[in-house]
């Protein structure tokens, strides 16, 4: 399997700060905004962005939640092995709030479609935006586009984008792997 580094730890850090600044431009003090990390991989990005907003930009009281979409996926019964659900942690009202979905890689759009369905169990948001670290723009199955993107990647079908986080892999790194 061949690998190519798409983003180093330094580049990931720069992108995270840029994304945080873009969120501040559109959401100001975040009083009506909720950040929702899509489980499992979007949770690392969501936590990191919330930390940056609080520590580097003095935005206090950020509402951060995590949404499990396992049983909302249209393919959850298609695999050989049973899927394991993650934990949904949303302990606030989403009714009439601005929700920002956060995920590491936007690929086909199916995860985001599932998140749109799942969030309705918690109320009706005023609006929903999408933030993604990597946008695989030529791989979409559904008409879903990010409002905030770290980097666009033109990957073909036998290539996989792998995002590693300090919290779970010991380093921040984004790789493009060719599957054989």
mmCIF file of N, CA and C in Angstrom, residues 52-149:
data_model
loop_
_atom_site.group_PDB
_atom_site.id
_atom_site.type_symbol
_atom_site.label_atom_id
_atom_site.label_comp_id
_atom_site.label_asym_id
_atom_site.label_seq_id
_atom_site.Cartn_x
_atom_site.Cartn_y
_atom_site.Cartn_z
ATOM 1 N N UNK A 52 -9.572 25.425 20.549
ATOM 2 C CA UNK A 52 -8.929 26.581 19.919
ATOM 3 C C UNK A 52 -9.792 27.831 20.101
ATOM 4 N N UNK A 53 -11.095 27.702 19.884
ATOM 5 C CA UNK A 53 -12.000 28.847 20.041
ATOM 6 C C UNK A 53 -11.965 29.383 21.470
ATOM 7 N N UNK A 54 -11.934 28.480 22.441
ATOM 8 C CA UNK A 54 -11.934 28.905 23.843
ATOM 9 C C UNK A 54 -10.578 29.456 24.281
ATOM 10 N N UNK A 55 -9.505 28.725 23.995
ATOM 11 C CA UNK A 55 -8.189 29.125 24.524
ATOM 12 C C UNK A 55 -7.532 30.246 23.719
ATOM 13 N N UNK A 56 -7.594 30.183 22.401
ATOM 14 C CA UNK A 56 -6.884 31.168 21.581
ATOM 15 C C UNK A 56 -7.726 32.398 21.230
ATOM 16 N N UNK A 57 -9.043 32.243 21.218
ATOM 17 C CA UNK A 57 -9.899 33.353 20.790
ATOM 18 C C UNK A 57 -10.891 33.791 21.861
ATOM 19 N N UNK A 58 -10.743 33.276 23.068
ATOM 20 C CA UNK A 58 -11.533 33.699 24.236
ATOM 21 C C UNK A 58 -13.043 33.636 24.030
ATOM 22 N N UNK A 59 -13.502 32.636 23.305
ATOM 23 C CA UNK A 59 -14.946 32.434 23.144
ATOM 24 C C UNK A 59 -15.359 31.473 24.259
ATOM 25 N N UNK A 60 -16.209 31.927 25.136
ATOM 26 C CA UNK A 60 -16.564 31.089 26.280
ATOM 27 C C UNK A 60 -17.917 30.413 26.054
ATOM 28 N N UNK A 61 -18.121 29.376 26.797
ATOM 29 C CA UNK A 61 -19.401 28.658 26.816
ATOM 30 C C UNK A 61 -19.814 28.128 25.449
ATOM 31 N N UNK A 62 -18.893 27.513 24.758
ATOM 32 C CA UNK A 62 -19.227 26.897 23.476
ATOM 33 C C UNK A 62 -20.025 25.629 23.745
ATOM 34 N N UNK A 63 -21.140 25.495 23.072
ATOM 35 C CA UNK A 63 -21.948 24.279 23.193
ATOM 36 C C UNK A 63 -21.405 23.259 22.199
ATOM 37 N N UNK A 64 -20.893 22.144 22.728
ATOM 38 C CA UNK A 64 -20.276 21.109 21.919
ATOM 39 C C UNK A 64 -20.973 19.789 22.195
ATOM 40 N N UNK A 65 -21.420 19.148 21.135
ATOM 41 C CA UNK A 65 -22.072 17.851 21.277
ATOM 42 C C UNK A 65 -21.519 16.872 20.261
ATOM 43 N N UNK A 66 -21.917 15.606 20.444
ATOM 44 C CA UNK A 66 -21.463 14.538 19.552
ATOM 45 C C UNK A 66 -22.670 13.716 19.142
ATOM 46 N N UNK A 67 -22.771 13.435 17.852
ATOM 47 C CA UNK A 67 -23.940 12.767 17.293
ATOM 48 C C UNK A 67 -23.538 11.443 16.671
ATOM 49 N N UNK A 68 -24.182 10.369 17.138
ATOM 50 C CA UNK A 68 -23.966 9.055 16.540
ATOM 51 C C UNK A 68 -25.004 8.863 15.432
ATOM 52 N N UNK A 69 -24.534 8.483 14.248
ATOM 53 C CA UNK A 69 -25.432 8.329 13.100
ATOM 54 C C UNK A 69 -25.550 6.877 12.657
ATOM 55 N N UNK A 70 -24.980 5.949 13.423
ATOM 56 C CA UNK A 70 -24.884 4.547 13.019
ATOM 57 C C UNK A 70 -26.195 3.993 12.477
ATOM 58 N N UNK A 71 -27.271 4.129 13.230
ATOM 59 C CA UNK A 71 -28.535 3.503 12.848
ATOM 60 C C UNK A 71 -29.387 4.374 11.927
ATOM 61 N N UNK A 72 -28.853 5.523 11.541
ATOM 62 C CA UNK A 72 -29.522 6.381 10.563
ATOM 63 C C UNK A 72 -28.928 6.199 9.173
ATOM 64 N N UNK A 73 -27.823 5.469 9.082
ATOM 65 C CA UNK A 73 -27.153 5.254 7.797
ATOM 66 C C UNK A 73 -28.000 4.341 6.909
ATOM 67 N N UNK A 74 -27.984 4.604 5.609
ATOM 68 C CA UNK A 74 -28.758 3.768 4.687
ATOM 69 C C UNK A 74 -28.059 2.451 4.392
ATOM 70 N N UNK A 75 -26.824 2.293 4.859
ATOM 71 C CA UNK A 75 -26.084 1.055 4.601
ATOM 72 C C UNK A 75 -25.801 0.263 5.879
ATOM 73 N N UNK A 76 -26.473 0.607 6.981
ATOM 74 C CA UNK A 76 -26.080 -0.020 8.237
ATOM 75 C C UNK A 76 -26.419 -1.497 8.322
ATOM 76 N N UNK A 77 -27.285 -2.008 7.504
ATOM 77 C CA UNK A 77 -27.595 -3.431 7.515
ATOM 78 C C UNK A 77 -26.909 -4.199 6.384
ATOM 79 N N UNK A 78 -26.058 -3.557 5.620
ATOM 80 C CA UNK A 78 -25.474 -4.182 4.436
ATOM 81 C C UNK A 78 -24.159 -4.901 4.676
ATOM 82 N N UNK A 79 -23.493 -4.638 5.767
ATOM 83 C CA UNK A 79 -22.178 -5.230 6.010
ATOM 84 C C UNK A 79 -22.267 -6.636 6.571
ATOM 85 N N UNK A 80 -21.143 -7.310 6.554
ATOM 86 C CA UNK A 80 -21.047 -8.669 7.091
ATOM 87 C C UNK A 80 -21.111 -8.679 8.611
ATOM 88 N N UNK A 81 -20.409 -7.731 9.232
ATOM 89 C CA UNK A 81 -20.368 -7.705 10.690
ATOM 90 C C UNK A 81 -21.317 -6.632 11.217
ATOM 91 N N UNK A 82 -21.858 -6.855 12.418
ATOM 92 C CA UNK A 82 -22.753 -5.844 12.993
ATOM 93 C C UNK A 82 -21.984 -4.569 13.340
ATOM 94 N N UNK A 83 -22.618 -3.438 13.114
ATOM 95 C CA UNK A 83 -21.979 -2.162 13.429
ATOM 96 C C UNK A 83 -22.060 -1.897 14.925
ATOM 97 N N UNK A 84 -21.056 -1.223 15.431
ATOM 98 C CA UNK A 84 -21.072 -0.819 16.831
ATOM 99 C C UNK A 84 -21.396 0.658 16.884
ATOM 100 N N UNK A 85 -22.395 0.977 17.682
ATOM 101 C CA UNK A 85 -22.814 2.371 17.807
ATOM 102 C C UNK A 85 -21.848 3.133 18.704
ATOM 103 N N UNK A 86 -21.754 4.419 18.468
ATOM 104 C CA UNK A 86 -21.002 5.324 19.328
ATOM 105 C C UNK A 86 -22.010 6.027 20.229
ATOM 106 N N UNK A 87 -21.525 6.904 21.050
ATOM 107 C CA UNK A 87 -22.390 7.572 22.010
ATOM 108 C C UNK A 87 -22.803 8.948 21.478
ATOM 109 N N UNK A 88 -24.087 9.231 21.578
ATOM 110 C CA UNK A 88 -24.569 10.573 21.284
ATOM 111 C C UNK A 88 -24.542 11.359 22.584
ATOM 112 N N UNK A 89 -23.935 12.522 22.553
ATOM 113 C CA UNK A 89 -23.877 13.390 23.727
ATOM 114 C C UNK A 89 -24.341 14.783 23.321
ATOM 115 N N UNK A 90 -25.635 15.018 23.468
ATOM 116 C CA UNK A 90 -26.195 16.346 23.190
ATOM 117 C C UNK A 90 -27.059 16.691 24.398
ATOM 118 N N UNK A 91 -26.545 17.557 25.254
ATOM 119 C CA UNK A 91 -27.263 17.883 26.484
ATOM 120 C C UNK A 91 -27.767 19.331 26.487
ATOM 121 N N UNK A 92 -28.228 19.766 25.324
ATOM 122 C CA UNK A 92 -28.786 21.105 25.183
ATOM 123 C C UNK A 92 -29.837 21.070 24.083
ATOM 124 N N UNK A 93 -30.598 22.119 23.980
ATOM 125 C CA UNK A 93 -31.672 22.222 22.997
ATOM 126 C C UNK A 93 -31.087 22.691 21.660
ATOM 127 N N UNK A 94 -31.476 22.032 20.585
ATOM 128 C CA UNK A 94 -31.028 22.472 19.263
ATOM 129 C C UNK A 94 -32.115 23.277 18.547
ATOM 130 N N UNK A 95 -33.309 23.283 19.113
ATOM 131 C CA UNK A 95 -34.435 24.017 18.528
ATOM 132 C C UNK A 95 -34.051 25.478 18.289
ATOM 133 N N UNK A 96 -34.212 25.919 17.037
ATOM 134 C CA UNK A 96 -33.948 27.302 16.627
ATOM 135 C C UNK A 96 -32.500 27.754 16.811
ATOM 136 N N UNK A 97 -31.567 26.823 16.925
ATOM 137 C CA UNK A 97 -30.140 27.159 17.029
ATOM 138 C C UNK A 97 -29.460 26.952 15.679
ATOM 139 N N UNK A 98 -28.308 27.575 15.522
ATOM 140 C CA UNK A 98 -27.470 27.331 14.352
ATOM 141 C C UNK A 98 -26.565 26.147 14.704
ATOM 142 N N UNK A 99 -26.659 25.094 13.913
ATOM 143 C CA UNK A 99 -25.883 23.888 14.158
ATOM 144 C C UNK A 99 -24.782 23.793 13.106
ATOM 145 N N UNK A 100 -23.566 23.511 13.570
ATOM 146 C CA UNK A 100 -22.452 23.276 12.655
ATOM 147 C C UNK A 100 -22.048 21.812 12.823
ATOM 148 N N UNK A 101 -22.337 21.003 11.808
ATOM 149 C CA UNK A 101 -21.865 19.613 11.791
ATOM 150 C C UNK A 101 -20.378 19.631 11.483
ATOM 151 N N UNK A 102 -19.629 18.784 12.196
ATOM 152 C CA UNK A 102 -18.182 18.726 12.009
ATOM 153 C C UNK A 102 -17.784 17.280 11.769
ATOM 154 N N UNK A 103 -17.105 17.039 10.641
ATOM 155 C CA UNK A 103 -16.615 15.698 10.330
ATOM 156 C C UNK A 103 -15.236 15.823 9.686
ATOM 157 N N UNK A 104 -14.445 14.754 9.769
ATOM 158 C CA UNK A 104 -13.076 14.846 9.277
ATOM 159 C C UNK A 104 -12.985 14.797 7.758
ATOM 160 N N UNK A 105 -13.728 13.884 7.122
ATOM 161 C CA UNK A 105 -13.663 13.742 5.665
ATOM 162 C C UNK A 105 -15.075 13.733 5.086
ATOM 163 N N UNK A 106 -15.322 14.584 4.117
ATOM 164 C CA UNK A 106 -16.576 14.541 3.362
ATOM 165 C C UNK A 106 -16.297 13.736 2.100
ATOM 166 N N UNK A 107 -16.964 12.604 1.990
ATOM 167 C CA UNK A 107 -16.705 11.677 0.886
ATOM 168 C C UNK A 107 -17.957 11.591 0.022
ATOM 169 N N UNK A 108 -18.850 10.651 0.282
ATOM 170 C CA UNK A 108 -20.039 10.480 -0.551
ATOM 171 C C UNK A 108 -21.181 11.411 -0.147
ATOM 172 N N UNK A 109 -21.168 11.874 1.109
ATOM 173 C CA UNK A 109 -22.255 12.706 1.620
ATOM 174 C C UNK A 109 -23.273 11.908 2.413
ATOM 175 N N UNK A 110 -23.160 10.593 2.422
ATOM 176 C CA UNK A 110 -24.140 9.747 3.115
ATOM 177 C C UNK A 110 -24.129 9.939 4.630
ATOM 178 N N UNK A 111 -22.965 10.149 5.215
ATOM 179 C CA UNK A 111 -22.899 10.390 6.667
ATOM 180 C C UNK A 111 -23.629 11.677 7.031
ATOM 181 N N UNK A 112 -23.471 12.691 6.204
ATOM 182 C CA UNK A 112 -24.123 13.975 6.480
ATOM 183 C C UNK A 112 -25.634 13.846 6.308
ATOM 184 N N UNK A 113 -26.075 13.107 5.299
ATOM 185 C CA UNK A 113 -27.515 12.865 5.144
ATOM 186 C C UNK A 113 -28.054 12.175 6.389
ATOM 187 N N UNK A 114 -27.320 11.215 6.907
ATOM 188 C CA UNK A 114 -27.730 10.513 8.115
ATOM 189 C C UNK A 114 -27.779 11.460 9.314
ATOM 190 N N UNK A 115 -26.795 12.346 9.413
ATOM 191 C CA UNK A 115 -26.763 13.314 10.512
ATOM 192 C C UNK A 115 -27.951 14.277 10.432
ATOM 193 N N UNK A 116 -28.339 14.663 9.221
ATOM 194 C CA UNK A 116 -29.498 15.544 9.049
ATOM 195 C C UNK A 116 -30.763 14.886 9.587
ATOM 196 N N UNK A 117 -30.888 13.590 9.372
ATOM 197 C CA UNK A 117 -32.036 12.850 9.895
ATOM 198 C C UNK A 117 -31.935 12.692 11.407
ATOM 199 N N UNK A 118 -30.763 12.323 11.902
ATOM 200 C CA UNK A 118 -30.569 12.057 13.327
ATOM 201 C C UNK A 118 -30.792 13.303 14.187
ATOM 202 N N UNK A 119 -30.361 14.461 13.722
ATOM 203 C CA UNK A 119 -30.444 15.676 14.546
ATOM 204 C C UNK A 119 -31.901 16.076 14.802
ATOM 205 N N UNK A 120 -32.802 15.659 13.929
ATOM 206 C CA UNK A 120 -34.209 16.007 14.093
ATOM 207 C C UNK A 120 -34.806 15.432 15.374
ATOM 208 N N UNK A 121 -34.186 14.397 15.928
ATOM 209 C CA UNK A 121 -34.639 13.826 17.191
ATOM 210 C C UNK A 121 -34.422 14.793 18.352
ATOM 211 N N UNK A 122 -33.606 15.812 18.144
ATOM 212 C CA UNK A 122 -33.269 16.757 19.212
ATOM 213 C C UNK A 122 -33.902 18.123 19.010
ATOM 214 N N UNK A 123 -34.742 18.257 17.997
ATOM 215 C CA UNK A 123 -35.385 19.534 17.715
ATOM 216 C C UNK A 123 -35.111 19.969 16.292
ATOM 217 N N UNK A 124 -35.638 21.129 15.969
ATOM 218 C CA UNK A 124 -35.480 21.668 14.616
ATOM 219 C C UNK A 124 -34.537 22.869 14.648
ATOM 220 N N UNK A 125 -33.320 22.696 14.135
ATOM 221 C CA UNK A 125 -32.377 23.822 14.123
ATOM 222 C C UNK A 125 -32.854 24.938 13.199
ATOM 223 N N UNK A 126 -32.407 26.147 13.477
ATOM 224 C CA UNK A 126 -32.705 27.287 12.607
ATOM 225 C C UNK A 126 -31.980 27.117 11.279
ATOM 226 N N UNK A 127 -30.734 26.624 11.355
ATOM 227 C CA UNK A 127 -29.961 26.340 10.144
ATOM 228 C C UNK A 127 -28.860 25.344 10.490
ATOM 229 N N UNK A 128 -28.359 24.698 9.462
ATOM 230 C CA UNK A 128 -27.284 23.721 9.642
ATOM 231 C C UNK A 128 -26.192 24.008 8.630
ATOM 232 N N UNK A 129 -24.959 24.046 9.128
ATOM 233 C CA UNK A 129 -23.789 24.213 8.268
ATOM 234 C C UNK A 129 -22.912 22.978 8.415
ATOM 235 N N UNK A 130 -21.972 22.828 7.490
ATOM 236 C CA UNK A 130 -21.061 21.697 7.509
ATOM 237 C C UNK A 130 -19.623 22.179 7.444
ATOM 238 N N UNK A 131 -18.817 21.678 8.387
ATOM 239 C CA UNK A 131 -17.387 21.939 8.409
ATOM 240 C C UNK A 131 -16.673 20.604 8.284
ATOM 241 N N UNK A 132 -15.727 20.535 7.367
ATOM 242 C CA UNK A 132 -14.972 19.298 7.172
ATOM 243 C C UNK A 132 -13.498 19.621 6.965
ATOM 244 N N UNK A 133 -12.640 18.778 7.509
ATOM 245 C CA UNK A 133 -11.205 18.978 7.334
ATOM 246 C C UNK A 133 -10.801 18.687 5.896
ATOM 247 N N UNK A 134 -11.293 17.568 5.356
ATOM 248 C CA UNK A 134 -10.954 17.155 3.987
ATOM 249 C C UNK A 134 -12.236 17.006 3.171
ATOM 250 N N UNK A 135 -12.266 17.624 2.008
ATOM 251 C CA UNK A 135 -13.391 17.518 1.082
ATOM 252 C C UNK A 135 -12.933 16.744 -0.152
ATOM 253 N N UNK A 136 -13.416 15.501 -0.262
ATOM 254 C CA UNK A 136 -13.133 14.705 -1.472
ATOM 255 C C UNK A 136 -14.190 15.082 -2.501
ATOM 256 N N UNK A 137 -13.960 16.118 -3.246
ATOM 257 C CA UNK A 137 -15.016 16.755 -4.023
ATOM 258 C C UNK A 137 -15.560 15.950 -5.200
ATOM 259 N N UNK A 138 -14.829 15.009 -5.734
ATOM 260 C CA UNK A 138 -15.333 14.273 -6.896
ATOM 261 C C UNK A 138 -15.941 12.926 -6.535
ATOM 262 N N UNK A 139 -16.253 12.705 -5.276
ATOM 263 C CA UNK A 139 -16.726 11.402 -4.819
ATOM 264 C C UNK A 139 -18.163 11.421 -4.315
ATOM 265 N N UNK A 140 -18.855 12.530 -4.494
ATOM 266 C CA UNK A 140 -20.171 12.706 -3.891
ATOM 267 C C UNK A 140 -21.230 11.839 -4.548
ATOM 268 N N UNK A 141 -22.077 11.216 -3.728
ATOM 269 C CA UNK A 141 -23.263 10.501 -4.197
ATOM 270 C C UNK A 141 -24.509 11.352 -3.988
ATOM 271 N N UNK A 142 -24.410 12.339 -3.110
ATOM 272 C CA UNK A 142 -25.537 13.211 -2.772
ATOM 273 C C UNK A 142 -25.106 14.666 -2.946
ATOM 274 N N UNK A 143 -26.052 15.567 -3.205
ATOM 275 C CA UNK A 143 -25.692 16.975 -3.448
ATOM 276 C C UNK A 143 -25.429 17.727 -2.136
ATOM 277 N N UNK A 144 -24.331 17.383 -1.478
ATOM 278 C CA UNK A 144 -23.967 17.980 -0.193
ATOM 279 C C UNK A 144 -22.579 18.597 -0.340
ATOM 280 N N UNK A 145 -22.451 19.854 0.080
ATOM 281 C CA UNK A 145 -21.174 20.568 0.000
ATOM 282 C C UNK A 145 -20.864 21.200 1.357
ATOM 283 N N UNK A 146 -19.590 21.296 1.719
ATOM 284 C CA UNK A 146 -19.243 21.918 3.003
ATOM 285 C C UNK A 146 -19.315 23.443 2.942
ATOM 286 N N UNK A 147 -19.680 24.036 4.065
ATOM 287 C CA UNK A 147 -19.633 25.496 4.197
ATOM 288 C C UNK A 147 -18.217 25.934 4.557
ATOM 289 N N UNK A 148 -17.506 25.069 5.268
ATOM 290 C CA UNK A 148 -16.122 25.322 5.675
ATOM 291 C C UNK A 148 -15.319 24.076 5.333
ATOM 292 N N UNK A 149 -14.202 24.254 4.668
ATOM 293 C CA UNK A 149 -13.366 23.098 4.339
ATOM 294 C C UNK A 149 -11.917 23.441 4.616
#
